[in-house]
Amino acid sequence: MIGRLRAVTIDCPDASALADFYSELLGLPVTRRVADWARIGDGSSAGIEFQQFSDHRPPAWPDPERPQQVHFDIEVSDIEAAQERVLARGARLLAACEDDPGNLYRVYADPAGHPFCLEFSR
């Protein structure tokens, strides 16, 4: 091992707001917040950091001209309940991939436009 992952950092237009979104989505507390930066995590593994960038251009998935930049796969037990909660927090549904019962997921954009998937089983 060369090193240990400390954090994944996501550029976004509003660091505090996106930290709040992922805090609720993942059940991880916001552990630090400054003017243009925030962090969530539980201290037992790598955290997620959000860095404010005023000229942020959100991804336009699946357009290769503006790629996804970062991507989370998040496993959920109840897709309908999870979808309701992420949409209420500002996410947008981009695609529902439900043809293969062994690989069920829905693709969303977070409030800053980064795609993420909610994976589930039936």
PDB file of C-alpha atoms in Angstrom:
ATOM      1  CA  MET A   1       0.000   0.000   0.000  1.00  0.00           C
ATOM      2  CA  ILE A   2       1.317   3.419  -0.947  1.00  0.00           C
ATOM      3  CA  GLY A   3      -1.258   5.439   0.918  1.00  0.00           C
ATOM      4  CA  ARG A   4      -4.721   5.500   2.422  1.00  0.00           C
ATOM      5  CA  LEU A   5      -7.670   7.348   0.978  1.00  0.00           C
ATOM      6  CA  ARG A   6      -8.451  10.297   3.253  1.00  0.00           C
ATOM      7  CA  ALA A   7     -11.256  11.922   1.279  1.00  0.00           C
ATOM      8  CA  VAL A   8     -12.976  12.292  -2.047  1.00  0.00           C
ATOM      9  CA  THR A   9     -13.430  15.965  -2.974  1.00  0.00           C
ATOM     10  CA  ILE A  10     -16.229  17.200  -5.189  1.00  0.00           C
ATOM     11  CA  ASP A  11     -16.212  20.612  -6.875  1.00  0.00           C
ATOM     12  CA  CYS A  12     -19.590  22.332  -6.722  1.00  0.00           C
ATOM     13  CA  PRO A  13     -21.245  25.768  -6.705  1.00  0.00           C
ATOM     14  CA  ASP A  14     -22.336  25.599  -3.016  1.00  0.00           C
ATOM     15  CA  ALA A  15     -20.185  23.436  -0.728  1.00  0.00           C
ATOM     16  CA  SER A  16     -22.409  23.748   2.319  1.00  0.00           C
ATOM     17  CA  ALA A  17     -25.623  22.856   0.484  1.00  0.00           C
ATOM     18  CA  LEU A  18     -24.099  19.820  -1.242  1.00  0.00           C
ATOM     19  CA  ALA A  19     -22.603  18.616   2.065  1.00  0.00           C
ATOM     20  CA  ASP A  20     -26.092  18.791   3.598  1.00  0.00           C
ATOM     21  CA  PHE A  21     -27.526  16.807   0.660  1.00  0.00           C
ATOM     22  CA  TYR A  22     -24.974  13.975   0.967  1.00  0.00           C
ATOM     23  CA  SER A  23     -25.114  14.080   4.778  1.00  0.00           C
ATOM     24  CA  GLU A  24     -28.796  13.185   4.677  1.00  0.00           C
ATOM     25  CA  LEU A  25     -28.432  10.752   1.762  1.00  0.00           C
ATOM     26  CA  LEU A  26     -25.630   8.742   3.417  1.00  0.00           C
ATOM     27  CA  GLY A  27     -26.407   9.291   7.110  1.00  0.00           C
ATOM     28  CA  LEU A  28     -22.988  10.862   7.696  1.00  0.00           C
ATOM     29  CA  PRO A  29     -22.636  14.003   9.795  1.00  0.00           C
ATOM     30  CA  VAL A  30     -21.203  17.249   8.500  1.00  0.00           C
ATOM     31  CA  THR A  31     -17.956  17.382  10.479  1.00  0.00           C
ATOM     32  CA  ARG A  32     -16.528  20.674   9.249  1.00  0.00           C
ATOM     33  CA  ARG A  33     -17.810  23.706   7.427  1.00  0.00           C
ATOM     34  CA  VAL A  34     -15.961  26.864   6.365  1.00  0.00           C
ATOM     35  CA  ALA A  35     -16.864  29.573   3.838  1.00  0.00           C
ATOM     36  CA  ASP A  36     -16.186  27.593   0.661  1.00  0.00           C
ATOM     37  CA  TRP A  37     -15.564  24.054   1.881  1.00  0.00           C
ATOM     38  CA  ALA A  38     -17.349  21.339   3.890  1.00  0.00           C
ATOM     39  CA  ARG A  39     -16.702  17.722   4.925  1.00  0.00           C
ATOM     40  CA  ILE A  40     -18.905  14.802   5.900  1.00  0.00           C
ATOM     41  CA  GLY A  41     -17.844  11.519   7.474  1.00  0.00           C
ATOM     42  CA  ASP A  42     -17.968   9.346  10.538  1.00  0.00           C
ATOM     43  CA  GLY A  43     -14.236   9.136  11.235  1.00  0.00           C
ATOM     44  CA  SER A  44     -14.039   5.395  10.531  1.00  0.00           C
ATOM     45  CA  SER A  45     -13.277   5.721   6.822  1.00  0.00           C
ATOM     46  CA  ALA A  46     -12.488   8.289   4.149  1.00  0.00           C
ATOM     47  CA  GLY A  47     -14.665  11.372   4.205  1.00  0.00           C
ATOM     48  CA  ILE A  48     -16.301  13.273   1.414  1.00  0.00           C
ATOM     49  CA  GLU A  49     -15.321  16.899   0.958  1.00  0.00           C
ATOM     50  CA  PHE A  50     -17.086  19.590  -1.031  1.00  0.00           C
ATOM     51  CA  GLN A  51     -15.112  22.464  -2.507  1.00  0.00           C
ATOM     52  CA  GLN A  52     -16.922  25.551  -3.745  1.00  0.00           C
ATOM     53  CA  PHE A  53     -16.000  26.653  -7.245  1.00  0.00           C
ATOM     54  CA  SER A  54     -17.736  29.757  -8.594  1.00  0.00           C
ATOM     55  CA  ASP A  55     -17.293  28.791 -12.264  1.00  0.00           C
ATOM     56  CA  HIS A  56     -18.458  25.195 -11.788  1.00  0.00           C
ATOM     57  CA  ARG A  57     -19.884  23.649 -14.953  1.00  0.00           C
ATOM     58  CA  PRO A  58     -22.109  20.746 -13.942  1.00  0.00           C
ATOM     59  CA  PRO A  59     -21.848  17.430 -15.752  1.00  0.00           C
ATOM     60  CA  ALA A  60     -24.323  16.706 -18.534  1.00  0.00           C
ATOM     61  CA  TRP A  61     -24.403  12.905 -18.207  1.00  0.00           C
ATOM     62  CA  PRO A  62     -24.100  10.994 -20.470  1.00  0.00           C
ATOM     63  CA  ASP A  63     -22.650  13.740 -22.721  1.00  0.00           C
ATOM     64  CA  PRO A  64     -18.878  13.051 -23.050  1.00  0.00           C
ATOM     65  CA  GLU A  65     -18.242  16.778 -23.577  1.00  0.00           C
ATOM     66  CA  ARG A  66     -19.186  17.356 -19.916  1.00  0.00           C
ATOM     67  CA  PRO A  67     -18.443  14.042 -18.125  1.00  0.00           C
ATOM     68  CA  GLN A  68     -19.759  13.018 -14.742  1.00  0.00           C
ATOM     69  CA  GLN A  69     -16.585  14.087 -12.848  1.00  0.00           C
ATOM     70  CA  VAL A  70     -17.433  11.887  -9.857  1.00  0.00           C
ATOM     71  CA  HIS A  71     -19.916   9.088  -9.289  1.00  0.00           C
ATOM     72  CA  PHE A  72     -21.323   7.350  -6.218  1.00  0.00           C
ATOM     73  CA  ASP A  73     -23.125   3.994  -6.203  1.00  0.00           C
ATOM     74  CA  ILE A  74     -25.345   3.893  -3.137  1.00  0.00           C
ATOM     75  CA  GLU A  75     -27.144   0.718  -2.091  1.00  0.00           C
ATOM     76  CA  VAL A  76     -30.679   1.190  -0.732  1.00  0.00           C
ATOM     77  CA  SER A  77     -33.240  -1.255   0.641  1.00  0.00           C
ATOM     78  CA  ASP A  78     -36.364   0.614  -0.542  1.00  0.00           C
ATOM     79  CA  ILE A  79     -35.911   2.411  -3.863  1.00  0.00           C
ATOM     80  CA  GLU A  80     -39.235   4.249  -3.774  1.00  0.00           C
ATOM     81  CA  ALA A  81     -38.654   5.679  -0.292  1.00  0.00           C
ATOM     82  CA  ALA A  82     -35.042   6.553  -1.157  1.00  0.00           C
ATOM     83  CA  GLN A  83     -36.102   8.231  -4.385  1.00  0.00           C
ATOM     84  CA  GLU A  84     -38.726  10.309  -2.594  1.00  0.00           C
ATOM     85  CA  ARG A  85     -36.131  11.545  -0.118  1.00  0.00           C
ATOM     86  CA  VAL A  86     -33.411  12.408  -2.660  1.00  0.00           C
ATOM     87  CA  LEU A  87     -35.888  14.221  -4.909  1.00  0.00           C
ATOM     88  CA  ALA A  88     -37.152  16.208  -1.908  1.00  0.00           C
ATOM     89  CA  ARG A  89     -33.543  17.240  -1.192  1.00  0.00           C
ATOM     90  CA  GLY A  90     -32.989  18.568  -4.715  1.00  0.00           C
ATOM     91  CA  ALA A  91     -31.861  15.573  -6.787  1.00  0.00           C
ATOM     92  CA  ARG A  92     -33.213  14.973 -10.302  1.00  0.00           C
ATOM     93  CA  LEU A  93     -33.973  11.561 -11.798  1.00  0.00           C
ATOM     94  CA  LEU A  94     -31.902  11.024 -14.968  1.00  0.00           C
ATOM     95  CA  ALA A  95     -32.548   7.358 -15.817  1.00  0.00           C
ATOM     96  CA  ALA A  96     -34.124   4.190 -14.456  1.00  0.00           C
ATOM     97  CA  CYS A  97     -32.288   0.984 -15.369  1.00  0.00           C
ATOM     98  CA  GLU A  98     -34.614  -1.804 -14.360  1.00  0.00           C
ATOM     99  CA  ASP A  99     -34.496  -4.368 -17.186  1.00  0.00           C
ATOM    100  CA  ASP A 100     -31.964  -6.715 -15.553  1.00  0.00           C
ATOM    101  CA  PRO A 101     -33.230  -8.018 -12.172  1.00  0.00           C
ATOM    102  CA  GLY A 102     -29.616  -8.641 -11.134  1.00  0.00           C
ATOM    103  CA  ASN A 103     -28.581  -5.029 -11.802  1.00  0.00           C
ATOM    104  CA  LEU A 104     -31.322  -2.604 -10.772  1.00  0.00           C
ATOM    105  CA  TYR A 105     -30.453   1.048 -10.338  1.00  0.00           C
ATOM    106  CA  ARG A 106     -31.647   4.579 -10.966  1.00  0.00           C
ATOM    107  CA  VAL A 107     -29.382   7.431 -11.970  1.00  0.00           C
ATOM    108  CA  TYR A 108     -29.890  10.863 -10.422  1.00  0.00           C
ATOM    109  CA  ALA A 109     -28.156  14.218 -10.524  1.00  0.00           C
ATOM    110  CA  ASP A 110     -27.357  15.776  -7.160  1.00  0.00           C
ATOM    111  CA  PRO A 111     -28.222  19.468  -6.654  1.00  0.00           C
ATOM    112  CA  ALA A 112     -24.908  20.459  -8.312  1.00  0.00           C
ATOM    113  CA  GLY A 113     -25.483  18.161 -11.315  1.00  0.00           C
ATOM    114  CA  HIS A 114     -23.170  15.242 -10.394  1.00  0.00           C
ATOM    115  CA  PRO A 115     -24.676  11.853 -11.291  1.00  0.00           C
ATOM    116  CA  PHE A 116     -25.101   9.171  -8.629  1.00  0.00           C
ATOM    117  CA  CYS A 117     -26.906   5.840  -8.597  1.00  0.00           C
ATOM    118  CA  LEU A 118     -29.254   4.280  -6.104  1.00  0.00           C
ATOM    119  CA  GLU A 119     -28.870   0.501  -6.437  1.00  0.00           C
ATOM    120  CA  PHE A 120     -31.554  -1.879  -5.185  1.00  0.00           C
ATOM    121  CA  SER A 121     -32.953  -5.385  -5.432  1.00  0.00           C
ATOM    122  CA  ARG A 122     -36.507  -6.690  -5.696  1.00  0.00           C
TER     123      ARG A 122
END
